[in-house]
Coordinates of C-alpha atoms in Angstrom, one line a residue:
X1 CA 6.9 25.1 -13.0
X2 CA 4.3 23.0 -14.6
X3 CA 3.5 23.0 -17.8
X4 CA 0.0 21.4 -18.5
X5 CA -0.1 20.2 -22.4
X6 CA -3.3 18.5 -23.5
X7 CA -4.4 16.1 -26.4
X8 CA -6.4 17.3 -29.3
X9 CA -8.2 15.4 -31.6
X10 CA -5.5 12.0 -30.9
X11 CA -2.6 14.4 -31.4
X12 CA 0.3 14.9 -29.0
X13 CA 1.0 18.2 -28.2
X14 CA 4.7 17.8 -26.9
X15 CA 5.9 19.7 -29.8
X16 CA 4.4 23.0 -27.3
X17 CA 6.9 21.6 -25.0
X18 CA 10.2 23.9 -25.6
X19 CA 13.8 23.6 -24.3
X20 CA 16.4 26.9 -23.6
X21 CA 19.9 26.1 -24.6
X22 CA 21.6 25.6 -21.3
X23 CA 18.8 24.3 -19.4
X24 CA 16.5 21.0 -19.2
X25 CA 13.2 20.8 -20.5
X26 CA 10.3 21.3 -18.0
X27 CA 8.4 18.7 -16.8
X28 CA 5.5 18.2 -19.1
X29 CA 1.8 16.6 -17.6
X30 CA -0.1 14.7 -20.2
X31 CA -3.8 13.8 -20.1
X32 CA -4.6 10.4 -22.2
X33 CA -8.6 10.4 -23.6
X34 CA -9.9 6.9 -21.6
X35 CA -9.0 4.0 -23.3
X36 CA -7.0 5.3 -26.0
X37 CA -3.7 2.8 -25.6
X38 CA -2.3 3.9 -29.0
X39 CA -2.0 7.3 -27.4
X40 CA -1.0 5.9 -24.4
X41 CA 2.0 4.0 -25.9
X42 CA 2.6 7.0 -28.0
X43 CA 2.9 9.3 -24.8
X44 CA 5.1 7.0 -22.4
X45 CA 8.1 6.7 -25.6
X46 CA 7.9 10.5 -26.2
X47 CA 7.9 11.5 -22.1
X48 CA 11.3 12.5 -20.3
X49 CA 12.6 12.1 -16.8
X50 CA 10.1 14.3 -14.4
X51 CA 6.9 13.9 -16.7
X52 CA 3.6 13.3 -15.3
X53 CA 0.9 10.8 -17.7
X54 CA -2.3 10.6 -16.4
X55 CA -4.8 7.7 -17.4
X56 CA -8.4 8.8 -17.6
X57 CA -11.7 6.7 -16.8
X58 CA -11.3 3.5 -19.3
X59 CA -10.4 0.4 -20.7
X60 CA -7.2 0.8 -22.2
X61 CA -6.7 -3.0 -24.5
X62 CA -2.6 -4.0 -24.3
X63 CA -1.9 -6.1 -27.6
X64 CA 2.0 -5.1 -27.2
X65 CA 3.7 -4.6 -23.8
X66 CA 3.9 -1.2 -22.9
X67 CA 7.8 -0.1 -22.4
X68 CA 9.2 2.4 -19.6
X69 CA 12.6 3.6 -20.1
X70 CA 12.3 7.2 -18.2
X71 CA 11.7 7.8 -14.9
X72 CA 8.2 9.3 -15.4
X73 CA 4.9 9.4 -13.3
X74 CA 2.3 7.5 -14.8
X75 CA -0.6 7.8 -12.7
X76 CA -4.5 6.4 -13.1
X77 CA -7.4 8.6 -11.7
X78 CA -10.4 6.2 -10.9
X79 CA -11.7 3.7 -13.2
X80 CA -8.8 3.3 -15.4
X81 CA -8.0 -0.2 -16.2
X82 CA -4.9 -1.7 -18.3
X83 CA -6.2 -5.0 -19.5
X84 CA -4.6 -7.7 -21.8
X85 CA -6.0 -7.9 -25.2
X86 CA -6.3 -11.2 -26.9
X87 CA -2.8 -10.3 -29.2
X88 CA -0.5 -10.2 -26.0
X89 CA 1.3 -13.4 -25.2
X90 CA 0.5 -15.9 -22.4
X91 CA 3.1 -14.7 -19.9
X92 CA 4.0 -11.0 -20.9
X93 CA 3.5 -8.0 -19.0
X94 CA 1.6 -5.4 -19.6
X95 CA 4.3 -2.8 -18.9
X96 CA 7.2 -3.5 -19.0
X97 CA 10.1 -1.2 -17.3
X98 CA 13.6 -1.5 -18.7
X99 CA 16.7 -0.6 -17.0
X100 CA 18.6 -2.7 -19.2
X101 CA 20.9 0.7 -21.2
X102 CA 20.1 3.3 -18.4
X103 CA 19.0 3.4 -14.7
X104 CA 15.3 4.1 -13.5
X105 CA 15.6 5.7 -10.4
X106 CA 12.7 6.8 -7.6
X107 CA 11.4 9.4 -9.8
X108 CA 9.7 6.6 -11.8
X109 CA 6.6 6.3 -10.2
X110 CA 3.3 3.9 -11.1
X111 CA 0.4 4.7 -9.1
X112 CA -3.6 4.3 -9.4
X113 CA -3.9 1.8 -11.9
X114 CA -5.9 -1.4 -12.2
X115 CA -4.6 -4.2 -13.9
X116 CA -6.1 -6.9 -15.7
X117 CA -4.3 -9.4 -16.4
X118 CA -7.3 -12.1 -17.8
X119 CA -5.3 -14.9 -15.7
X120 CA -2.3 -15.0 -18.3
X121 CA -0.2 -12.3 -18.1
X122 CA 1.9 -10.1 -15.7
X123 CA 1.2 -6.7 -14.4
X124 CA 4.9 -4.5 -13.9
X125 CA 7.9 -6.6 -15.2
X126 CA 10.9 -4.7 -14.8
X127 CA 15.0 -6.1 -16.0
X128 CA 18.3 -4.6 -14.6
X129 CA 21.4 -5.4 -15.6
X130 CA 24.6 -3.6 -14.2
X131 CA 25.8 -1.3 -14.2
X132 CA 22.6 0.4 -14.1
X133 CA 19.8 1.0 -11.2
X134 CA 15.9 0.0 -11.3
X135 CA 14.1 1.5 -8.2
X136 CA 10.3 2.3 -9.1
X137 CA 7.6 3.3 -6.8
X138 CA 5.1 1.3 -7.5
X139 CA 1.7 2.1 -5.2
X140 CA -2.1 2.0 -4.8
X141 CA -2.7 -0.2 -7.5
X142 CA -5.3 -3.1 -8.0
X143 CA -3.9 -6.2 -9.6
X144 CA -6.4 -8.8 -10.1
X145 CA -6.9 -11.9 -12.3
X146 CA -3.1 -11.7 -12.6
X147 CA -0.4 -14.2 -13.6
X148 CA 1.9 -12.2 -11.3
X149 CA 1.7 -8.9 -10.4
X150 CA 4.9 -7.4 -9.7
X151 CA 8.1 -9.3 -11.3
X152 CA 11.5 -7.3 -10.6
X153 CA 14.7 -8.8 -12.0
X154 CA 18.0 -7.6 -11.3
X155 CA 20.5 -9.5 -13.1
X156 CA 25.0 -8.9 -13.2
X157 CA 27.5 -7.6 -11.0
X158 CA 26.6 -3.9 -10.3
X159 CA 23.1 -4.1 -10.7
X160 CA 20.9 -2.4 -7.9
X161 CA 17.8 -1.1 -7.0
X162 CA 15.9 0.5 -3.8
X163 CA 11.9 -0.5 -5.0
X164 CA 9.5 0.3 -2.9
X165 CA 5.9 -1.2 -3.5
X166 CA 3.3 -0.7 -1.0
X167 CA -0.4 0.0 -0.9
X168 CA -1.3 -2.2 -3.8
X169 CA -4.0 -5.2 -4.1
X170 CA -2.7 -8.4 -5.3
X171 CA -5.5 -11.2 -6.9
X172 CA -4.9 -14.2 -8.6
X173 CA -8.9 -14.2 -9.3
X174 CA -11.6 -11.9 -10.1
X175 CA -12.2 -11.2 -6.7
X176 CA -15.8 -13.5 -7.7
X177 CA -17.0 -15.1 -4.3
X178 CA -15.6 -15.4 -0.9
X179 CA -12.9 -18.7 -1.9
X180 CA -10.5 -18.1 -5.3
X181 CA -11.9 -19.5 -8.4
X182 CA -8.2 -19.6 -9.8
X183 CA -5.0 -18.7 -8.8
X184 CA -2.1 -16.3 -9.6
X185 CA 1.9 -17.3 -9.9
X186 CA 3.0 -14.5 -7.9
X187 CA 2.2 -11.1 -6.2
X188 CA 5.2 -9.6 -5.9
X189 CA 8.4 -11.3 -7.2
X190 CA 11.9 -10.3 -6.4
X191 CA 14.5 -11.9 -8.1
X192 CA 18.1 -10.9 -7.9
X193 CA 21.0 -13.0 -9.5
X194 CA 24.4 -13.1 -10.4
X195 CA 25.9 -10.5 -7.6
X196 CA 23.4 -8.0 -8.3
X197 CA 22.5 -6.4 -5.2
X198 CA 18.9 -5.2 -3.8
X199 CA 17.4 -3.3 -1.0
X200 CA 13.5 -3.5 -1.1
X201 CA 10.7 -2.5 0.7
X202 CA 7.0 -3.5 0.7
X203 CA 4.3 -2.3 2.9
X204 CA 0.5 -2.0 3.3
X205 CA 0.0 -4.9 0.8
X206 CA -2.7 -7.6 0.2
X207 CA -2.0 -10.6 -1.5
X208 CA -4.9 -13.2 -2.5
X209 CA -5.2 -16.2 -4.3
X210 CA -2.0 -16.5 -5.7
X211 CA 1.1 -19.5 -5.3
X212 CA 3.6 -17.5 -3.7
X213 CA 2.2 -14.1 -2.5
X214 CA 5.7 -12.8 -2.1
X215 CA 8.6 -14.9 -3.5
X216 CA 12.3 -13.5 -2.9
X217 CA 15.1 -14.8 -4.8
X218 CA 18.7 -14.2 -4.3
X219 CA 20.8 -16.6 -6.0
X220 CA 24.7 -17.1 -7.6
X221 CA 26.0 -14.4 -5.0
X222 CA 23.1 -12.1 -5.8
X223 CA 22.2 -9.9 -2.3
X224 CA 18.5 -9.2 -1.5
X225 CA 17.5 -7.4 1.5
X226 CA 14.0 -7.3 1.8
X227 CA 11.3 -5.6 4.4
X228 CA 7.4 -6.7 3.9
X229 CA 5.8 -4.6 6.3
X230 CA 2.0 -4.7 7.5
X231 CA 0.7 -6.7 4.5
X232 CA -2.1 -9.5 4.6
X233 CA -1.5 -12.6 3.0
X234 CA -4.7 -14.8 2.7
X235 CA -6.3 -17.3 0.3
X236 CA -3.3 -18.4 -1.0
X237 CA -1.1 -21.6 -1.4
X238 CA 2.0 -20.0 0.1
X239 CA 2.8 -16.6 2.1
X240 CA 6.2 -15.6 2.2
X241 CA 9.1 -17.8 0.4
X242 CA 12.6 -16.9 0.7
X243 CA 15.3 -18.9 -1.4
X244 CA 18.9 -18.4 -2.1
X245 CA 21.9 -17.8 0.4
X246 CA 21.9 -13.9 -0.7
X247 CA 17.7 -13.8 0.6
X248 CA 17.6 -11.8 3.5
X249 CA 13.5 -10.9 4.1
X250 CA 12.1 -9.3 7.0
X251 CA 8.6 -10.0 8.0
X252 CA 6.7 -7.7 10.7
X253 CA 3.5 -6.8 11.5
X254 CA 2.1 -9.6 8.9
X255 CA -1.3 -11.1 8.5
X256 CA -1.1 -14.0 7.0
X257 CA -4.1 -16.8 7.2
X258 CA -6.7 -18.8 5.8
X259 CA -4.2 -20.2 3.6
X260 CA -5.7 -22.7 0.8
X261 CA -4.9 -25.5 -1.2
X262 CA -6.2 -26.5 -4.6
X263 CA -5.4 -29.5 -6.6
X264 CA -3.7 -27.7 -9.3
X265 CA -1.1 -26.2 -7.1
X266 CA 0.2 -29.5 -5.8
X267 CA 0.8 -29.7 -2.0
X268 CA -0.4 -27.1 0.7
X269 CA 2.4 -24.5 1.7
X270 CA 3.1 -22.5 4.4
X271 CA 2.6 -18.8 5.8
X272 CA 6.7 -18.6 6.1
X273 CA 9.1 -21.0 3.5
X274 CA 12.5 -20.0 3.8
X275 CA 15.1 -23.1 1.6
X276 CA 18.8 -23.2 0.1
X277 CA 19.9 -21.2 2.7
X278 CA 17.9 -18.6 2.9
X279 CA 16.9 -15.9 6.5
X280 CA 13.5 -15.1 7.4
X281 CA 13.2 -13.1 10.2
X282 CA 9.6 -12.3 11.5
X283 CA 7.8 -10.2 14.3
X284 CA 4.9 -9.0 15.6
X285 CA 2.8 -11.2 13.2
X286 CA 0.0 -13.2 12.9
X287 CA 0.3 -16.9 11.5
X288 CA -2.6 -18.5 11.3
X289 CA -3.0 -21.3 8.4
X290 CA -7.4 -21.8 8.8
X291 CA -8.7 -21.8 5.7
X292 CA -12.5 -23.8 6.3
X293 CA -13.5 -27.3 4.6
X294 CA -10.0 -28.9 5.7
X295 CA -7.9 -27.1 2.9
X296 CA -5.3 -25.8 5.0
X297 CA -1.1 -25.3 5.2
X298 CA 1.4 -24.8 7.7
X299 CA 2.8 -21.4 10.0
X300 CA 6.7 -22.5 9.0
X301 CA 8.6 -24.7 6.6
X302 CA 12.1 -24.4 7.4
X303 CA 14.1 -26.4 5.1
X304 CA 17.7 -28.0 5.9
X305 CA 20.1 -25.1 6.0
X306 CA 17.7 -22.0 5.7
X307 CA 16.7 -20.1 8.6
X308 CA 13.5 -18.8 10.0
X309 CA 14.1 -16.7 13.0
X310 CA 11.0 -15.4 15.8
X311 CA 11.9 -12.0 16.8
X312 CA 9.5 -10.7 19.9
X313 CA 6.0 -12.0 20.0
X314 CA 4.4 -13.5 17.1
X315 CA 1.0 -15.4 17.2
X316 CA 1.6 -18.6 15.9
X317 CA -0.8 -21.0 15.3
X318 CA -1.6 -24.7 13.1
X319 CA -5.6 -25.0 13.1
X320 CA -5.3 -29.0 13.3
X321 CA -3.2 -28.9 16.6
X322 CA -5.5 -29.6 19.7
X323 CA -6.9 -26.6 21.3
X324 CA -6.2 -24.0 18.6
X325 CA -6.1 -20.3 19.6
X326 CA -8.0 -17.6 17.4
X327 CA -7.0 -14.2 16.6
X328 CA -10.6 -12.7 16.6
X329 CA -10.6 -11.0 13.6
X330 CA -14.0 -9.5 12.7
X331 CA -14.7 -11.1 9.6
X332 CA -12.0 -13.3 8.2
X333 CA -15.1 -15.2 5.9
X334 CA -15.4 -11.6 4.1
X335 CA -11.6 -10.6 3.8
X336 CA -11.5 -8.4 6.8
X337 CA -8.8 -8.8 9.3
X338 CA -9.1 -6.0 11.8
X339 CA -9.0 -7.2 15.3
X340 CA -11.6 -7.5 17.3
X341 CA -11.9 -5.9 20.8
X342 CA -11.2 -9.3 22.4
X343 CA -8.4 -10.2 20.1
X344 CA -5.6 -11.8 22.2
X345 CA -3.4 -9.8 19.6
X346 CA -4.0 -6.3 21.1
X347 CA -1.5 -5.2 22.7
X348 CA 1.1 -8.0 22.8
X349 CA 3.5 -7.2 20.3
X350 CA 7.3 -5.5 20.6
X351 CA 6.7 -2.2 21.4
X352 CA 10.7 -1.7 21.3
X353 CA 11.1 -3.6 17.9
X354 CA 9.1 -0.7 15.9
X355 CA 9.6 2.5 17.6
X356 CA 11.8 5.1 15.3
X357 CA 15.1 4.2 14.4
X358 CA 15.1 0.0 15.5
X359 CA 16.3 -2.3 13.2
X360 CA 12.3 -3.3 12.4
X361 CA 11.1 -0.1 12.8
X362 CA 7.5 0.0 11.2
X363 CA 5.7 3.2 11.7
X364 CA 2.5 2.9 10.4
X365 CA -0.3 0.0 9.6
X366 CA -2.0 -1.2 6.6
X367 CA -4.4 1.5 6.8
X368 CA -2.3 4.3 7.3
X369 CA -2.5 4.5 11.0
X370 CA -0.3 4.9 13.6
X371 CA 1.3 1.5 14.3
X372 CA 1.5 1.9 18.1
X373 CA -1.9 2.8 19.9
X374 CA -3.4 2.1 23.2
X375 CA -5.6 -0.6 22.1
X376 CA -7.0 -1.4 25.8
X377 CA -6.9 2.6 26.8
X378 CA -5.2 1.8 29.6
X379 CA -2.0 -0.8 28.6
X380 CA -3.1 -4.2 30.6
X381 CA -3.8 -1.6 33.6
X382 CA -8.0 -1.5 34.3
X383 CA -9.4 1.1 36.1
X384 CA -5.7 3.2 36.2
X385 CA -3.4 5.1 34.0
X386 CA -1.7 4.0 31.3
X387 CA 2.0 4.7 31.5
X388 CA 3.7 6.8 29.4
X389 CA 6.8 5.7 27.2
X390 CA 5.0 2.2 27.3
X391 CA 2.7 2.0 24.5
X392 CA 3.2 -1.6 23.0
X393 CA 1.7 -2.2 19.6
X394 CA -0.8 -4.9 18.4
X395 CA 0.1 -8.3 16.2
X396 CA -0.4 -8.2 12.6
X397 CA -1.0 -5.9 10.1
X398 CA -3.9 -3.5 11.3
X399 CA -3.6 -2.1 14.8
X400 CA -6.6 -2.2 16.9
X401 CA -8.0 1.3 17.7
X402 CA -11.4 2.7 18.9
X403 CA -11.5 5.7 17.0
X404 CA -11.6 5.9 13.1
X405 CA -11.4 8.0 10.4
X406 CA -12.6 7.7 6.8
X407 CA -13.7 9.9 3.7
X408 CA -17.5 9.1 3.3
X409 CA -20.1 11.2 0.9
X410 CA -17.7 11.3 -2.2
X411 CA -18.7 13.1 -5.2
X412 CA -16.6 14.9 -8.1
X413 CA -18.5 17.7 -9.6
X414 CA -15.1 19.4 -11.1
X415 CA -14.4 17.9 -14.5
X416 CA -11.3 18.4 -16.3
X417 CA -11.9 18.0 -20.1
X418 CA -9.2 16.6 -22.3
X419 CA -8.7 18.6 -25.8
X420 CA -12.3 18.0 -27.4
X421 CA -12.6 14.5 -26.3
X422 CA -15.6 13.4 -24.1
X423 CA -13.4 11.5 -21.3
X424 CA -12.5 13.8 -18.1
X425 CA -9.9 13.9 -15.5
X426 CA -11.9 13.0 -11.7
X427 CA -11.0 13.2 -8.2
X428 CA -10.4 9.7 -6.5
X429 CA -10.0 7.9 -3.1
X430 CA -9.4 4.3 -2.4
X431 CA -12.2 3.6 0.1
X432 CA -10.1 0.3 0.9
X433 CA -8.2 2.2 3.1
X434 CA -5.3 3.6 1.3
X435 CA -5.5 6.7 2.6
X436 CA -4.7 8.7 0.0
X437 CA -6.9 11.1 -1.6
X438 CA -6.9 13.2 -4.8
X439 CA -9.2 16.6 -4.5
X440 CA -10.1 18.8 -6.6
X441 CA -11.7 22.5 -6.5
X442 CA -15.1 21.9 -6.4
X443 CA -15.4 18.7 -5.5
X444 CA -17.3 17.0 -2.4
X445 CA -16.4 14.9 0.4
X446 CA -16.7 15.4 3.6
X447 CA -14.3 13.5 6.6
X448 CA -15.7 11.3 9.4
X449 CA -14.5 10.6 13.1
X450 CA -15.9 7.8 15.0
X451 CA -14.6 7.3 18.6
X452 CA -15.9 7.3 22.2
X453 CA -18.9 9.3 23.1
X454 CA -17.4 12.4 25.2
X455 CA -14.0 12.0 24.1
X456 CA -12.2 15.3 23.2
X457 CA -10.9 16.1 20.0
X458 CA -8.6 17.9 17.3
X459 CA -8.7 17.5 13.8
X460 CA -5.7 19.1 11.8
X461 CA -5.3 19.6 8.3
X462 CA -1.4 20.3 7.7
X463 CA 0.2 21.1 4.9
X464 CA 3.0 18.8 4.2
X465 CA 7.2 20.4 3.3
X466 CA 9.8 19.9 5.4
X467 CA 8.3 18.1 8.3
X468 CA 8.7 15.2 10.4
X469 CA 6.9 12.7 12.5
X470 CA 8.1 12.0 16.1
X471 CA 6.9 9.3 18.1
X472 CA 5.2 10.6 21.1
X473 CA 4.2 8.1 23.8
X474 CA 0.6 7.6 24.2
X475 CA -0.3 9.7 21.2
X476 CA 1.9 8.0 18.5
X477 CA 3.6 9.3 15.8
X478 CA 2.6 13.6 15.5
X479 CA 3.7 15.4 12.5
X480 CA 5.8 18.4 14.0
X481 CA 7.0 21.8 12.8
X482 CA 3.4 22.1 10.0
X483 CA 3.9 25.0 7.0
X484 CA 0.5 25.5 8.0
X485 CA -2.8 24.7 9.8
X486 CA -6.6 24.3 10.1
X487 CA -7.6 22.5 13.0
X488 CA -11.4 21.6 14.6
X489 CA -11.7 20.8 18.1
X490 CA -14.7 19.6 20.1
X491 CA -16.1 16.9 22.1
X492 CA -18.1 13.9 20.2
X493 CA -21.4 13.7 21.4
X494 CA -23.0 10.4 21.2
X495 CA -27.2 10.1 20.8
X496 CA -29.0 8.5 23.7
X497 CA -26.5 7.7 25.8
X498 CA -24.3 5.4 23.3
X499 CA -21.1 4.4 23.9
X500 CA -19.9 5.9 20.2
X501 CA -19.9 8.9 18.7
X502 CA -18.6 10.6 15.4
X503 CA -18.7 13.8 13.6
X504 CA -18.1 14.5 10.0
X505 CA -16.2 18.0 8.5
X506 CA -17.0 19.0 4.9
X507 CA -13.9 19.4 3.0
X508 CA -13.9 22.3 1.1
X509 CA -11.4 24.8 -0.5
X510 CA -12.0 26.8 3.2
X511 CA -10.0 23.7 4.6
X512 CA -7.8 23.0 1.9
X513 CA -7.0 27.0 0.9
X514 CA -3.8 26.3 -1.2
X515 CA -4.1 25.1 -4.7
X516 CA -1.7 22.2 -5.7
X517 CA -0.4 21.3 -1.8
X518 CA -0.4 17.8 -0.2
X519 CA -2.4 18.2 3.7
X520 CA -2.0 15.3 5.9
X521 CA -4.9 14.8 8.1
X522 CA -4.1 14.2 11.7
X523 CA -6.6 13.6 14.5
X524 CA -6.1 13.1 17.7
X525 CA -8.5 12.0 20.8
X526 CA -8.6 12.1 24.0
X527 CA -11.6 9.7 26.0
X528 CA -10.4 11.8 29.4
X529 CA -9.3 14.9 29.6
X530 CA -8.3 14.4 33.3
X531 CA -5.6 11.7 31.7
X532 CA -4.4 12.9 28.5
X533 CA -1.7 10.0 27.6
X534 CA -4.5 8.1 27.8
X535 CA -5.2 9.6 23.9
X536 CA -5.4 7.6 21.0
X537 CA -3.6 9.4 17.7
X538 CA -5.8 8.1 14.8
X539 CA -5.5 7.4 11.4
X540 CA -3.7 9.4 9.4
X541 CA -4.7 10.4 5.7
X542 CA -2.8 12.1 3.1
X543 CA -4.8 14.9 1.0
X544 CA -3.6 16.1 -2.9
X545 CA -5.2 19.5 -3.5
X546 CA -4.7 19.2 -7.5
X547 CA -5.9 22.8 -8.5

């Protein structure tokens, strides 16, 4: 159970919250008026393990880092922003998660939140020292005009952690103009020392403008396992740096390009750096160092007694080198890296490397899609069948597909008011592509599908409990065994004879009937009915019904 307590007037109202002898309190949801960080701060030290704190529409000034010290859910709806005051020193963070007298475990989650850091300060630091635990979820954030966004240290023997950061927008800048203005330290920094020992993950990111976009440490017999896993690097001085004999990092299904140079970072870098002994191990990416007007780096710096190692095929390639090769991505000038229908990367990657259960596996890409798809319809075979079991997946992090789906016509018309304060509690999407979207009764949006005029087919919205996705050839990865179902079938139609077609589904509380349920939107096409495997299984989008 759930017990909703609101604000009034500036004033907690935890003291409603009531404990049984014998038993744990309930887990409480708060609702902080926009902007109001003293009530904020006031909230987080109060909240227990299992507590929800949501962030409404605002500004909300940090003079004082913000402290975590209970794994809690603090979660921003759209619009809220944490933002450095002028009181906060050069180099702090603006929340700071402490795991240094007890462990944070996965129920400490930080989601929706954009962080500004005014080019001084850091967005999540979080310590560990042993014997304790730090392993936050950190997702669908928006870092920009950040020092370093994401700083995790783990520091003496039996310290761990399992983080898991993924979905989240890393900016040096101000996102101001096409080329960085300034530059970020870091985007994501994991630093492990003095035999602590780290198993990370990271997935769906996108770094810009910053030094290092991802900088794993692992030093004085400290043990760092780390998987980045379709992220785009781009616009920044280096891509991936791995250092220390303990730095294990795992790079698949990367974009990383344009990468740029400016005087105040010293020397160009490279899209991989691995040094002191350090692995990188990389696959199925995209290395390509272009960044215009001669301000370029390297694909690889491998220094004397580190390691980079080429798993399957990777698209490798140095824009000063005679001849160069392109990727074809649509519109790399503008930040967008899908690949175009004549990219060389279609279709060339491991297919065997990412299917469920290999050592790389990698389900999904950047936008929430299926990672394996049959970008050419018919695998490298014109005119016949594709062949089933043989599905290979595209380089870098956004799989080429022909059939789309997005959330389009959004408007929240159900307000949630806080106590007797003005500021409300809205639905939100991430039209970047998160896929992941927060509904409420009463709201409006309605669902698109674009794909090939006359193709067949099925949209299902499923509620999500004890499922799982299986990998079927030619389709990709279905969700199997649904609590429940409402599905649309049909053919799209396309007007005067085009090649494309789409059709749009309102989504209404007909579609999504149970209050507070995740649905995970599956659609799947099929351009010929006569050959089914020759579907494609498109993007998949996860759905919180909130009331």
């Amino acid at each position: 159970m759930i017990q909703k307590l609101k604000s009034y007037s500036g004033v907690l109202a935890a003291a409603l919250a009531f404990t049984t002898p014998g038993f744990s309190q309930l887990p409480t949801e708060y609702f902080i008026a926009g902007g109001d960080t003293l009530e904020l701060t006031n909230t987080i030290g109060s909240a227990v393990l299992g507590d929800s704190i949501y962030l409404q529409q605002g500004v909300y000034v940090v003079e004082t880092t913000i402290v975590i010290s209970e794994g809690i859910r603090l979660v921003g709806v759209e619009g809220a922003v944490l933002q450095s005051g002028p009181g906060l020193p050069a180099g702090d963070a603006l929340l700071f998660l402490d795991a240094t007298s007890s462990s944070l475990g996965s129920g400490l989650v930080i989601e929706g939140i954009s962080f500004d850091g005014n080019a001084a300060n850091v967005g999540i630091q979080g310590d560990c020292s042993g014997p304790f635990s730090l392993s936050p979820v950190i997702r669908n954030n928006r870092f920009v005009d950040i020092e370093t966004a994401v700083h995790l240290k783990y520091d003496g023997s039996s310290a761990t952690g399992s983080p898991l950061v993924e979905h989240n927008l890393m900016s040096g800048d101000d996102l101001i103009g096409t080329l960085p203005n300034k530059f970020g330290l870091y985007g994501l920094w994991l630093e492990v020392r003095n035999s602590a020992s780290v198993t990370s993950t990271s997935r769906a990111n996108t770094y810009r403008a910053m030094s290092v976009a991802v900088f794993d440490e692992a030093v004085n017999l400290g043990s760092l396992q780390s998987k980045h896993q379709s992220e785009i690097v781009h616009l920044s001085n280096a891509g991936y740096w791995a250092t220390g004999g303990g730095a294990q990092t795992e790079v698949v299904h990367a974009t990383v390009t344009r990468m740029f140079s400016d005087s105040s970072l010293g020397s160009n870098e490279a899209c991989l750096h691995s040094d002191t002994l350090a692995t990188i191990t990389y696959m199925n990416s995209i290395l390509w160092s272009l960044a215009g007007a001669g301000n370029h780096g390297v694909e690889i710096i491998q220094d004397p007694g580190s390691f980079i190692v080429a798993v399957g095929t990777n698209f490798v390639e140095d824009n000063m080198s005679v001849g160069p090769r392109y990727p074809d991505f649509v519109s790399p000038s503008s930040g967008d890296y899908r690949l175009k229908s004549t990219s060389p990367a279609i279709d060339s990657g491991d297919r065997f490397a990412v299917q469920p259960g290999a050592v790389y596996e990698t389900a999904f890409d950047q936008s929430g899609g299926p990672r394996i798809l049959d970008g050419d319809i018919h695998n490298g075979n014109p005119g016949g069948p594709s062949v089933i079991g043989h599905m290979i997946p595209d380089l870098g992090a956004l799989e080429y597909s022909e059939v789309n789906v997005d959330i389009i016509n959004y408007f929240a018309i159900s307000l949630e008011p806080v106590g007797n304060n003005p500021g409300y509690m809205m639905s939100g999407y991430d039209p970047t592509g998160d896929a992941h979207v927060q509904f409420y009764d009463g709201d409006y949006c309605e669902l698109k599908l674009d794909g090939p005029a006359g193709a067949d087919y099925m949209i299902s919205f499923r509620l999500l409990g004890p499922t799982t996705n299986v990998l079927v050839p030619d389709f990709g990865n279905l969700l199997v065994n649904p609590s429940a179902t409402v599905s649309f079938n049909g053919t799209l139609t396309g007007s005067s004879g085009g090649s494309t077609a789409s059709v749009t589904i309102p989504l209404t509380s007909q579609v999504l009937p149970v209050s507070f349920a995740d649905y995970e939107v599956q659609c799947l096409v099929v351009p010929d009915p006569l050959v089914p495997t020759e579907g494609n299984f498109s993007r998949r989008i996860q759905i919180d019904r909130i009331n």
